[in-house]
Amino acid sequence: MAESDNGVRKSTAYPYSSGGWGSLKAVAGALAQEKVPLKEITVLLKQNKPDGFACVSCSWAKPADPHMFEFCESGAKATAWDLTAKRMTPQFFDLHTVTQLCAWHDHDLEEAGRLTAPLRYDPASDKYVGVSWEEAFEDIGRELRALDPGRVVFYASGRASLETSYMYQLFARMYGTNNLPDSSNMCHESTSVGLKEAIGAGVGTITLDDFEKTDLMFFFGQNVGTNSPRMLHQLQEARKRGVPIITFNPLREPGLLQFANPQSPVEMMTPAHTVISTQYHQLKTGGDTAAILGICKAVIHADDRAVERGEPRILDVAFIQEHTTGFEAFADYVRAASWDDIERVAGVSRADLEAAAEEYMRANAVIAHYGMGITQHRQGVQNVRMLCNLLFLRGNVGKPGAGPSPVRGHSNVQGQRTVGITEKPELAPLDKLASQFDFEPPREKGMNVVEAFEAMIDGKVSAVVNLGGNLVRSVPDRLRIEPAWRNLKLTVNVATKLNRSHLVHGEKSYILPCLSRIEIDMRESGEQAVSMEDSTGCIHGSRGVAEPASPDVRSEPYIVAQLAKHTLGEGSTVDWDRWCNDYALVREEIAKTYPETFHGLNERMWTPGGFPRDLPARERKWQTKSGKAEFKAPESIGEDPDMPERDSRSLRLMTLRSDSQFNTTIYSLEDRFRGIRGERMVILMCEADMAQHGLKKDDRVTLQTIADDGFQRRVAGLRIQPYDIPAGCIAGYYPECNPLLPLWHCAKESKVPGAKSIPVHIVEVNGTPREV
Ligand SMILES: Nc1nc2c(c(=O)[nH]1)N[C@H]1C(S)=C(S)[C@@H](COP(=O)(O)OP(=O)(O)OC[C@H]3O[C@@H](n4cnc5c(=O)[nH]c(N)nc54)[C@H](O)[C@@H]3O)O[C@H]1N2
Ligand SMILES: Nc1nc2c(c(=O)[nH]1)N[C@H]1C(S)=C(S)[C@@H](COP(=O)(O)OP(=O)(O)OC[C@H]3O[C@@H](n4cnc5c(=O)[nH]c(N)nc54)[C@H](O)[C@@H]3O)O[C@H]1N2
Ligand SMILES: [Mo]
């Protein structure tokens, strides 16, 4: 197997660097596939620039001094997907019934192009038919008024701007519900809960400046090369300064191994590349709490020895004393933990964990980046708490170059929460909203994603309004969800492209096509801009630059305002028409509700690089229950204490994103980095497990979830692909594997579905049943 310069083994599936020529070729391919006109290709030059638009792909920070091309392969694909020359007009729907479209592949639905006009489902013809905007708003308003607000769900996928999101939550609350689930309920909610408890802020504390000051970075369960590639620039800079990067990931992801900068002529013309990870530990899925425990154990052991010998302390004793609680109980737990248990659950040797601890103890400022590999587990919140414990040991929060860094998903998912999209009343400034808009907001807790779908299955939901997203694909237990979704009275979808959730519709259903953020948004008061918050808590303006997909699409702020106006009627204290003709007015209201963060938003949103939100934890002010940063010992070191005892034939399935998808949007059937082409019904498995289960490459298997709740959850036709992955762990694609994920298999405290650790059996091989 190929070795890279520093002894970290390369990926066998993709022994090259991420970025590089492969990346440029992929960008060119995406632009050609979508037939993006040459004129619009220059749009990419405006991506993530202070005067341009914020990329619609990931939420990574936008630097103040951007590169000439401040975009990446994933961002360029997402841009091409929105700028496509293809259109899905009402005439398209004349030709296809909804039942026929249900047989289409997800990729083909979106690939057919941008939606161009509002549509209403017509049961007589089983077709979506054109409808005027006014008729659509009036009918939706009438329907919503007739329903019990407690039975209506307002979902937000994390792309919509701060302005849209603020109006959306206000609309839902004026209507009478806190049912405001969002995509972070399936994503970084374990962060929102875990970091809030530990440091008093539900978001990461680092900014781009910290990359210049850090001495060491950890990467836990985040696939930077595919999901936040612009971050590779900062990682590359840090690596050039000699900063080590220690990665914990069951798969050898090429983006975490090495990177060739497509924007550096030298690196493109020579075999030069930057090694990203200096240590790479292929832990078992769900092994993170155990692995971090092992590192903490080595650190505390070294400190105990230093005390015995009268040597300088390893722990940051001053920080622990002044700023934290719970250290003694945590340290006792760690001292008592057994290395055998740690090695078994983590699947990483003591020597390797001690090597990680050695680096950690040498560094003065440490950042811990993490993603879905940490949060999407039954113990997702505990995993986040363990990362905080590790950082606290050496005072690595609230100082330059250090801190937790949850790498967020959707481009404004963090910002939506900041402006009130949450089902938890205690996280929304309800009193403030009440006095600002003279109404009585509902005080009872609303439903998050898992709770909303449990209620839907029980017949307790009547309508869903979707601000983006594709829920019937993205949530767990799809086969139980789809029939429940079909029983809804009303489904309203604000979307750019057609997807499965629009086809599995309620009794009444509307599709309201919206502008993409890349497009020019002209309203009565002139051209509009919007704002959003990135993964590092910085707030930016974004201005569209491309021609709208059609004259009959509307902006998200307009659509939300009109839904509100037509639902709330004359009684509403908000002049929705004024707001949606001049978004600056909405920003003024946001600034009134949240003055600490958003004062002067209208001017400050154009600060190059954005302006940082108010975050007391950055100054070591802890808004936790105890007023201190809180250590917490784990409940158990296993990933899933509630599952039935495993037998030797059980496997743990993690569901992954490919290189060519954005969540449920599948750009193509390629996963270049993992060497998989033309197909997504694939299971990655190591040779040892293949031998144990008597399988050959390309065998087709059926997986069944191990659960004793009376439901049989199966996915068939999955092709076996030999892969470098720890024994007992297998990987498949999201959303194809979602029927295997039980709704209740989610983190206790955050309800984030355990998508990275689904216990399964192989129950069929090439059509022949198997005993388990
Ligand atoms: N191009 C592109 N960009 C995206 C997205 C996209 O779909 N496409 N989605 C966006 C969204 S919404 C999000 S949330 C982010 C998601 O970005 P990530 O957080 O990177 O999420 P995933 O790709 O699901 O998986 C992350 C990694 O976790 C590893 N992993 C799996 N199980 C474990 C485990 O138990 N422990 C550890 N340590 N690692 C594990 C996997 O091998 C994988 O490398 O990306 C955002 N950006
Ligand atoms: N098994 C498994 N399940 C998972 C995950 C996993 O790793 N494994 N990841 C989870 C995560 S992290 C997330 S965030 C969720 C995501 O779940 P969702 O939020 O449901 O899904 P998306 O795929 O991001 O939504 C795609 C749709 O959004 C619409 N859209 C695109 N751009 C815009 C826009 O600008 N405005 C509007 N209004 N609509 C737009 C398009 O119609 C598109 O079809 O899935 C979760 N589900
Ligand atoms: Mo996400």
PDB file of N, CA and C and ligand atoms in Angstrom, residues 57-58 74 187 220-223 226-228 248-251 253 283-288 371-374 376-377 407-410 654-658 661-663 674 756, ligand 1:
ATOM      1  N   SER A  57     -23.476  25.964  -1.281  1.00  0.00           N
ATOM      2  CA  SER A  57     -23.112  24.617  -0.841  1.00  0.00           C
ATOM      3  C   SER A  57     -22.865  24.618   0.657  1.00  0.00           C
ATOM      4  N   CYS A  58     -21.637  24.622   1.118  1.00  0.00           N
ATOM      5  CA  CYS A  58     -21.426  24.437   2.562  1.00  0.00           C
ATOM      6  C   CYS A  58     -21.375  25.773   3.289  1.00  0.00           C
ATOM      7  N   SER A  74     -17.044  21.315  -4.969  1.00  0.00           N
ATOM      8  CA  SER A  74     -18.420  21.088  -4.511  1.00  0.00           C
ATOM      9  C   SER A  74     -19.270  22.337  -4.728  1.00  0.00           C
ATOM     10  N   CYS A 187     -28.576  16.867  12.257  1.00  0.00           N
ATOM     11  CA  CYS A 187     -27.228  17.225  11.848  1.00  0.00           C
ATOM     12  C   CYS A 187     -26.397  17.632  13.066  1.00  0.00           C
ATOM     13  N   PHE A 220     -12.333  14.976  13.822  1.00  0.00           N
ATOM     14  CA  PHE A 220     -13.152  13.823  14.196  1.00  0.00           C
ATOM     15  C   PHE A 220     -14.370  13.749  13.279  1.00  0.00           C
ATOM     16  N   GLY A 221     -14.427  12.712  12.432  1.00  0.00           N
ATOM     17  CA  GLY A 221     -15.653  12.438  11.690  1.00  0.00           C
ATOM     18  C   GLY A 221     -16.154  13.583  10.846  1.00  0.00           C
ATOM     19  N   GLN A 222     -15.247  14.226  10.121  1.00  0.00           N
ATOM     20  CA  GLN A 222     -15.676  15.251   9.166  1.00  0.00           C
ATOM     21  C   GLN A 222     -14.865  15.051   7.905  1.00  0.00           C
ATOM     22  N   ASN A 223     -15.552  15.089   6.757  1.00  0.00           N
ATOM     23  CA  ASN A 223     -14.904  14.770   5.495  1.00  0.00           C
ATOM     24  C   ASN A 223     -14.657  16.061   4.714  1.00  0.00           C
ATOM     25  N   THR A 226     -14.678  16.713   0.677  1.00  0.00           N
ATOM     26  CA  THR A 226     -15.939  16.697  -0.049  1.00  0.00           C
ATOM     27  C   THR A 226     -16.916  17.740   0.502  1.00  0.00           C
ATOM     28  N   ASN A 227     -16.977  17.870   1.815  1.00  0.00           N
ATOM     29  CA  ASN A 227     -18.094  18.604   2.407  1.00  0.00           C
ATOM     30  C   ASN A 227     -17.803  20.048   2.810  1.00  0.00           C
ATOM     31  N   SER A 228     -16.543  20.413   2.898  1.00  0.00           N
ATOM     32  CA  SER A 228     -16.198  21.821   3.174  1.00  0.00           C
ATOM     33  C   SER A 228     -14.825  22.113   2.570  1.00  0.00           C
ATOM     34  N   PHE A 248      -9.334  11.191  13.230  1.00  0.00           N
ATOM     35  CA  PHE A 248     -10.010   9.959  13.639  1.00  0.00           C
ATOM     36  C   PHE A 248     -11.189   9.746  12.703  1.00  0.00           C
ATOM     37  N   ASN A 249     -11.089   8.717  11.888  1.00  0.00           N
ATOM     38  CA  ASN A 249     -12.138   8.451  10.903  1.00  0.00           C
ATOM     39  C   ASN A 249     -12.041   6.985  10.493  1.00  0.00           C
ATOM     40  N   PRO A 250     -13.155   6.264  10.432  1.00  0.00           N
ATOM     41  CA  PRO A 250     -13.088   4.849  10.050  1.00  0.00           C
ATOM     42  C   PRO A 250     -12.581   4.665   8.615  1.00  0.00           C
ATOM     43  N   LEU A 251     -12.796   5.672   7.773  1.00  0.00           N
ATOM     44  CA  LEU A 251     -12.377   5.559   6.368  1.00  0.00           C
ATOM     45  C   LEU A 251     -11.173   6.449   6.120  1.00  0.00           C
ATOM     46  N   GLU A 253     -10.225   8.960   4.125  1.00  0.00           N
ATOM     47  CA  GLU A 253     -10.811   9.887   3.159  1.00  0.00           C
ATOM     48  C   GLU A 253      -9.701  10.683   2.475  1.00  0.00           C
ATOM     49  N   LEU A 283     -10.635   4.539  13.487  1.00  0.00           N
ATOM     50  CA  LEU A 283     -11.382   3.976  14.620  1.00  0.00           C
ATOM     51  C   LEU A 283     -12.661   3.302  14.128  1.00  0.00           C
ATOM     52  N   LYS A 284     -13.301   2.540  15.027  1.00  0.00           N
ATOM     53  CA  LYS A 284     -14.598   1.943  14.677  1.00  0.00           C
ATOM     54  C   LYS A 284     -15.675   3.019  14.744  1.00  0.00           C
ATOM     55  N   THR A 285     -16.725   2.864  13.965  1.00  0.00           N
ATOM     56  CA  THR A 285     -17.818   3.833  14.076  1.00  0.00           C
ATOM     57  C   THR A 285     -18.362   3.758  15.502  1.00  0.00           C
ATOM     58  N   GLY A 286     -18.661   4.911  16.025  1.00  0.00           N
ATOM     59  CA  GLY A 286     -19.163   4.962  17.401  1.00  0.00           C
ATOM     60  C   GLY A 286     -18.063   4.800  18.432  1.00  0.00           C
ATOM     61  N   GLY A 287     -16.803   4.794  17.995  1.00  0.00           N
ATOM     62  CA  GLY A 287     -15.696   4.606  18.937  1.00  0.00           C
ATOM     63  C   GLY A 287     -15.103   5.900  19.465  1.00  0.00           C
ATOM     64  N   ASP A 288     -15.734   7.030  19.161  1.00  0.00           N
ATOM     65  CA  ASP A 288     -15.094   8.319  19.489  1.00  0.00           C
ATOM     66  C   ASP A 288     -14.995   8.599  20.982  1.00  0.00           C
ATOM     67  N   GLY A 371     -17.531  16.627  12.714  1.00  0.00           N
ATOM     68  CA  GLY A 371     -18.730  16.626  11.875  1.00  0.00           C
ATOM     69  C   GLY A 371     -19.660  15.489  12.256  1.00  0.00           C
ATOM     70  N   MET A 372     -20.330  14.970  11.228  1.00  0.00           N
ATOM     71  CA  MET A 372     -21.407  14.003  11.444  1.00  0.00           C
ATOM     72  C   MET A 372     -20.926  12.700  12.080  1.00  0.00           C
ATOM     73  N   GLY A 373     -19.627  12.395  11.940  1.00  0.00           N
ATOM     74  CA  GLY A 373     -19.102  11.184  12.581  1.00  0.00           C
ATOM     75  C   GLY A 373     -19.209  11.255  14.098  1.00  0.00           C
ATOM     76  N   ILE A 374     -19.312  12.456  14.631  1.00  0.00           N
ATOM     77  CA  ILE A 374     -19.452  12.665  16.076  1.00  0.00           C
ATOM     78  C   ILE A 374     -20.926  12.816  16.477  1.00  0.00           C
ATOM     79  N   GLN A 376     -23.973  12.201  14.741  1.00  0.00           N
ATOM     80  CA  GLN A 376     -25.075  11.317  14.317  1.00  0.00           C
ATOM     81  C   GLN A 376     -24.962   9.942  14.956  1.00  0.00           C
ATOM     82  N   HIS A 377     -25.011   9.932  16.271  1.00  0.00           N
ATOM     83  CA  HIS A 377     -24.944   8.689  17.031  1.00  0.00           C
ATOM     84  C   HIS A 377     -25.916   8.764  18.186  1.00  0.00           C
ATOM     85  N   VAL A 407     -18.053  21.674  12.229  1.00  0.00           N
ATOM     86  CA  VAL A 407     -18.123  22.145  10.841  1.00  0.00           C
ATOM     87  C   VAL A 407     -19.553  21.953  10.381  1.00  0.00           C
ATOM     88  N   ARG A 408     -20.272  23.062  10.251  1.00  0.00           N
ATOM     89  CA  ARG A 408     -21.714  22.992  10.016  1.00  0.00           C
ATOM     90  C   ARG A 408     -22.011  22.625   8.576  1.00  0.00           C
ATOM     91  N   GLY A 409     -23.272  22.295   8.324  1.00  0.00           N
ATOM     92  CA  GLY A 409     -23.655  21.762   7.022  1.00  0.00           C
ATOM     93  C   GLY A 409     -24.144  22.821   6.063  1.00  0.00           C
ATOM     94  N   HIS A 410     -25.454  22.987   5.983  1.00  0.00           N
ATOM     95  CA  HIS A 410     -26.070  23.934   5.069  1.00  0.00           C
ATOM     96  C   HIS A 410     -25.526  25.343   5.292  1.00  0.00           C
ATOM     97  N   MET A 654     -22.703   2.691   8.640  1.00  0.00           N
ATOM     98  CA  MET A 654     -22.724   4.165   8.627  1.00  0.00           C
ATOM     99  C   MET A 654     -23.193   4.614   7.256  1.00  0.00           C
ATOM    100  N   THR A 655     -23.992   5.683   7.228  1.00  0.00           N
ATOM    101  CA  THR A 655     -24.498   6.179   5.953  1.00  0.00           C
ATOM    102  C   THR A 655     -23.746   7.457   5.591  1.00  0.00           C
ATOM    103  N   LEU A 656     -23.287   7.521   4.355  1.00  0.00           N
ATOM    104  CA  LEU A 656     -22.329   8.550   3.945  1.00  0.00           C
ATOM    105  C   LEU A 656     -22.809   9.365   2.764  1.00  0.00           C
ATOM    106  N   ARG A 657     -22.144  10.496   2.584  1.00  0.00           N
ATOM    107  CA  ARG A 657     -22.315  11.314   1.379  1.00  0.00           C
ATOM    108  C   ARG A 657     -21.215  10.973   0.387  1.00  0.00           C
ATOM    109  N   SER A 658     -21.540  11.026  -0.900  1.00  0.00           N
ATOM    110  CA  SER A 658     -20.504  10.817  -1.919  1.00  0.00           C
ATOM    111  C   SER A 658     -19.921  12.169  -2.282  1.00  0.00           C
ATOM    112  N   GLN A 661     -22.823  14.672  -4.413  1.00  0.00           N
ATOM    113  CA  GLN A 661     -24.187  14.898  -3.951  1.00  0.00           C
ATOM    114  C   GLN A 661     -24.164  16.068  -2.990  1.00  0.00           C
ATOM    115  N   PHE A 662     -25.304  16.750  -2.880  1.00  0.00           N
ATOM    116  CA  PHE A 662     -25.495  17.637  -1.740  1.00  0.00           C
ATOM    117  C   PHE A 662     -26.728  17.114  -1.028  1.00  0.00           C
ATOM    118  N   ASN A 663     -26.504  16.393   0.049  1.00  0.00           N
ATOM    119  CA  ASN A 663     -27.594  15.749   0.780  1.00  0.00           C
ATOM    120  C   ASN A 663     -28.450  14.924  -0.176  1.00  0.00           C
ATOM    121  N   ARG A 674     -13.715   7.876  -3.514  1.00  0.00           N
ATOM    122  CA  ARG A 674     -13.752   6.525  -2.939  1.00  0.00           C
ATOM    123  C   ARG A 674     -13.675   5.461  -4.033  1.00  0.00           C
ATOM    124  N   LYS A 756     -24.911   7.204  11.669  1.00  0.00           N
ATOM    125  CA  LYS A 756     -23.557   6.675  11.492  1.00  0.00           C
ATOM    126  C   LYS A 756     -23.363   5.350  12.216  1.00  0.00           C
TER     127      LYS A 756
HETATM  128  N1  LIG B   1     -20.473  18.508  -1.313  1.00  0.00           N
HETATM  129  C1  LIG B   1     -21.236  18.443  -0.242  1.00  0.00           C
HETATM  130  N2  LIG B   1     -21.029  19.294   0.782  1.00  0.00           N
HETATM  131  C2  LIG B   1     -21.806  19.216   1.888  1.00  0.00           C
HETATM  132  C3  LIG B   1     -22.896  18.307   1.977  1.00  0.00           C
HETATM  133  C4  LIG B   1     -23.078  17.400   0.899  1.00  0.00           C
HETATM  134  O1  LIG B   1     -23.951  16.501   0.942  1.00  0.00           O
HETATM  135  N3  LIG B   1     -22.237  17.507  -0.185  1.00  0.00           N
HETATM  136  N4  LIG B   1     -23.743  18.314   3.062  1.00  0.00           N
HETATM  137  C5  LIG B   1     -23.668  19.464   3.966  1.00  0.00           C
HETATM  138  C6  LIG B   1     -24.256  19.096   5.253  1.00  0.00           C
HETATM  139  S1  LIG B   1     -25.909  19.393   5.539  1.00  0.00           S
HETATM  140  C7  LIG B   1     -23.488  18.626   6.266  1.00  0.00           C
HETATM  141  S2  LIG B   1     -24.163  18.292   7.787  1.00  0.00           S
HETATM  142  C8  LIG B   1     -22.051  18.454   6.125  1.00  0.00           C
HETATM  143  C9  LIG B   1     -21.681  16.999   6.436  1.00  0.00           C
HETATM  144  O2  LIG B   1     -20.320  16.824   6.383  1.00  0.00           O
HETATM  145  P1  LIG B   1     -19.601  15.716   7.307  1.00  0.00           P
HETATM  146  O3  LIG B   1     -19.703  16.130   8.709  1.00  0.00           O
HETATM  147  O4  LIG B   1     -18.253  15.526   6.724  1.00  0.00           O
HETATM  148  O5  LIG B   1     -20.563  14.418   7.111  1.00  0.00           O
HETATM  149  P2  LIG B   1     -20.565  12.992   6.371  1.00  0.00           P
HETATM  150  O6  LIG B   1     -20.102  13.114   4.974  1.00  0.00           O
HETATM  151  O7  LIG B   1     -21.910  12.427   6.579  1.00  0.00           O
HETATM  152  O8  LIG B   1     -19.558  12.068   7.187  1.00  0.00           O
HETATM  153  C10 LIG B   1     -18.475  12.518   7.860  1.00  0.00           C
HETATM  154  C11 LIG B   1     -17.345  11.567   8.057  1.00  0.00           C
HETATM  155  O9  LIG B   1     -17.570  10.836   9.258  1.00  0.00           O
HETATM  156  C12 LIG B   1     -16.904   9.598   9.157  1.00  0.00           C
HETATM  157  N5  LIG B   1     -17.498   8.741  10.192  1.00  0.00           N
HETATM  158  C13 LIG B   1     -18.560   7.904  10.115  1.00  0.00           C
HETATM  159  N6  LIG B   1     -18.807   7.346  11.317  1.00  0.00           N
HETATM  160  C14 LIG B   1     -17.882   7.831  12.178  1.00  0.00           C
HETATM  161  C15 LIG B   1     -17.632   7.654  13.579  1.00  0.00           C
HETATM  162  O10 LIG B   1     -18.315   6.929  14.283  1.00  0.00           O
HETATM  163  N7  LIG B   1     -16.592   8.358  14.110  1.00  0.00           N
HETATM  164  C16 LIG B   1     -15.794   9.179  13.367  1.00  0.00           C
HETATM  165  N8  LIG B   1     -14.800   9.811  13.976  1.00  0.00           N
HETATM  166  N9  LIG B   1     -16.001   9.348  12.050  1.00  0.00           N
HETATM  167  C17 LIG B   1     -17.047   8.709  11.468  1.00  0.00           C
HETATM  168  C18 LIG B   1     -17.136   9.195   7.733  1.00  0.00           C
HETATM  169  O11 LIG B   1     -16.166   8.260   7.304  1.00  0.00           O
HETATM  170  C19 LIG B   1     -17.042  10.535   6.984  1.00  0.00           C
HETATM  171  O12 LIG B   1     -15.738  10.766   6.532  1.00  0.00           O
HETATM  172  O13 LIG B   1     -21.582  18.742   4.825  1.00  0.00           O
HETATM  173  C20 LIG B   1     -22.205  19.858   4.181  1.00  0.00           C
HETATM  174  N10 LIG B   1     -21.526  20.045   2.922  1.00  0.00           N
END
